[in-house]
Amino acid sequence: MMDFTLAAKLAFSGARELKNEDVCFVGIGVPSDAAVLAKHTHAPDMTLIYESGVIGADPLVPPLSTGSPSVADGALMITDGLTVFSELQAGRINVGLLSAAQVDRRGNLNSTVIGSYESPKLRMVGSGGAHDIACLAGRLVILMPHDPRRFVQNVDFITSPGTDAEARKKLGLGGGPSALVTERARFSFETGFARLSAIMPGYSEEDAVEDIPWSFDKSENFEVVSAFPENDVETARRRLEHLF
């Protein structure tokens, strides 16, 4: 696996989180790559939804935004943002797939500012649909490159809320983060805080948590993934050439 790009490894790792019966609200970038890979390997009946209003998408080339023409490829329905977010609010979308600039050990995500909100070092694109997806999807899968700058004790701004179970229950929100996936590891949130639950091919346990500023324990279901399925690799080479 070590000769593959980091983006390819992250897509392989993320695809493992998706199931055949999932209705998945897909973010742009690696989340889209992971969803397409899953759909063309072990989850052919999964439904991909993009916030521009496309339901049942199967993009032939990687979309650069939710409005890219390729998100309409193979679509079952092309509607509008109001419709797909209404489906989210109605509880019909059971998984969201997101990335962000920062994440903390409770799965809070930041895609708004680096630094203070009033005087930021960097102002970013903001929520888009990420806040709604994190609040209302049945579960949330977070895909993050293993870049230590992205992993912080507390995000600078909570664009998308994490695992505060009491607050989520009080507000009637979805289940929140179920997994944080990097190209090196998978972290789960059974206790409300990130726990190391898997190590990805080609990496050690030390690699998995290198320069991440949290203390970790291991999930009861901890595993070492020896290799990704060869079918996934071959499918990615055909369908997701930009990853190689």
mmCIF file of C-alpha atoms in Angstrom, residues 129-211:
data_model
loop_
_atom_site.group_PDB
_atom_site.id
_atom_site.type_symbol
_atom_site.label_atom_id
_atom_site.label_comp_id
_atom_site.label_asym_id
_atom_site.label_seq_id
_atom_site.Cartn_x
_atom_site.Cartn_y
_atom_site.Cartn_z
ATOM 1 C CA GLY A 129 -24.373 21.811 4.133
ATOM 2 C CA ALA A 130 -21.873 20.341 6.617
ATOM 3 C CA HIS A 131 -23.624 21.624 9.743
ATOM 4 C CA ASP A 132 -26.971 20.190 8.651
ATOM 5 C CA ILE A 133 -25.404 16.851 7.717
ATOM 6 C CA ALA A 134 -23.542 16.558 11.028
ATOM 7 C CA CYS A 135 -26.699 17.425 12.965
ATOM 8 C CA LEU A 136 -29.282 15.356 11.113
ATOM 9 C CA ALA A 137 -27.695 12.312 9.448
ATOM 10 C CA GLY A 138 -28.118 9.032 11.294
ATOM 11 C CA ARG A 139 -24.358 8.734 11.656
ATOM 12 C CA LEU A 140 -21.374 10.795 10.542
ATOM 13 C CA VAL A 141 -18.123 9.479 9.057
ATOM 14 C CA ILE A 142 -15.267 12.001 9.142
ATOM 15 C CA LEU A 143 -12.424 11.632 6.629
ATOM 16 C CA MET A 144 -9.234 13.533 7.452
ATOM 17 C CA PRO A 145 -5.722 13.383 6.026
ATOM 18 C CA HIS A 146 -3.156 12.635 8.742
ATOM 19 C CA ASP A 147 -1.942 16.222 8.965
ATOM 20 C CA PRO A 148 -1.199 17.195 12.602
ATOM 21 C CA ARG A 149 -2.422 20.741 11.973
ATOM 22 C CA ARG A 150 -5.927 19.366 11.476
ATOM 23 C CA PHE A 151 -6.055 17.517 14.813
ATOM 24 C CA VAL A 152 -6.485 19.907 17.744
ATOM 25 C CA GLN A 153 -7.544 19.764 21.387
ATOM 26 C CA ASN A 154 -10.451 22.101 20.640
ATOM 27 C CA VAL A 155 -11.469 23.358 17.212
ATOM 28 C CA ASP A 156 -11.224 27.116 16.730
ATOM 29 C CA PHE A 157 -14.873 27.238 15.648
ATOM 30 C CA ILE A 158 -17.548 24.530 15.767
ATOM 31 C CA THR A 159 -18.928 24.486 12.246
ATOM 32 C CA SER A 160 -20.370 20.982 12.671
ATOM 33 C CA PRO A 161 -21.094 19.537 16.139
ATOM 34 C CA GLY A 162 -19.602 16.321 17.442
ATOM 35 C CA THR A 163 -20.460 13.777 20.126
ATOM 36 C CA ASP A 164 -22.096 15.723 22.947
ATOM 37 C CA ALA A 165 -24.764 13.019 23.403
ATOM 38 C CA GLU A 166 -26.793 14.897 26.012
ATOM 39 C CA ALA A 167 -27.051 18.018 23.860
ATOM 40 C CA ARG A 168 -27.830 15.985 20.736
ATOM 41 C CA LYS A 169 -30.625 14.106 22.500
ATOM 42 C CA LYS A 170 -32.096 17.302 23.942
ATOM 43 C CA LEU A 171 -32.136 18.903 20.485
ATOM 44 C CA GLY A 172 -33.393 15.786 18.691
ATOM 45 C CA LEU A 173 -30.299 15.484 16.514
ATOM 46 C CA GLY A 174 -28.890 12.461 14.687
ATOM 47 C CA GLY A 175 -26.402 10.034 16.134
ATOM 48 C CA GLY A 176 -23.288 12.132 15.467
ATOM 49 C CA PRO A 177 -19.795 10.926 14.572
ATOM 50 C CA SER A 178 -19.367 7.156 14.379
ATOM 51 C CA ALA A 179 -15.861 7.131 12.908
ATOM 52 C CA LEU A 180 -12.898 9.395 12.203
ATOM 53 C CA VAL A 181 -10.826 7.876 9.418
ATOM 54 C CA THR A 182 -7.350 8.800 8.205
ATOM 55 C CA GLU A 183 -5.090 7.019 5.735
ATOM 56 C CA ARG A 184 -3.322 5.551 8.795
ATOM 57 C CA ALA A 185 -6.104 4.647 11.202
ATOM 58 C CA ARG A 186 -9.749 4.534 12.221
ATOM 59 C CA PHE A 187 -11.033 6.092 15.438
ATOM 60 C CA SER A 188 -14.451 5.317 16.917
ATOM 61 C CA PHE A 189 -16.604 7.262 19.374
ATOM 62 C CA GLU A 190 -18.329 4.707 21.641
ATOM 63 C CA THR A 191 -17.441 6.738 24.740
ATOM 64 C CA GLY A 192 -17.978 10.132 23.106
ATOM 65 C CA PHE A 193 -14.215 10.569 22.626
ATOM 66 C CA ALA A 194 -12.015 9.265 19.819
ATOM 67 C CA ARG A 195 -10.671 5.752 20.483
ATOM 68 C CA LEU A 196 -8.213 3.905 18.270
ATOM 69 C CA SER A 197 -10.186 1.113 16.590
ATOM 70 C CA ALA A 198 -8.094 0.118 13.554
ATOM 71 C CA ILE A 199 -4.683 0.529 11.987
ATOM 72 C CA MET A 200 -4.559 0.673 8.203
ATOM 73 C CA PRO A 201 -2.186 -1.297 5.961
ATOM 74 C CA GLY A 202 1.449 -0.232 6.003
ATOM 75 C CA TYR A 203 1.301 1.636 9.325
ATOM 76 C CA SER A 204 2.161 0.897 12.940
ATOM 77 C CA GLU A 205 0.251 1.891 16.049
ATOM 78 C CA GLU A 206 2.823 4.651 16.609
ATOM 79 C CA ASP A 207 2.257 5.930 13.073
ATOM 80 C CA ALA A 208 -1.502 5.926 13.629
ATOM 81 C CA VAL A 209 -1.381 8.483 16.460
ATOM 82 C CA GLU A 210 1.803 10.364 15.541
ATOM 83 C CA ASP A 211 1.588 14.070 16.472
#
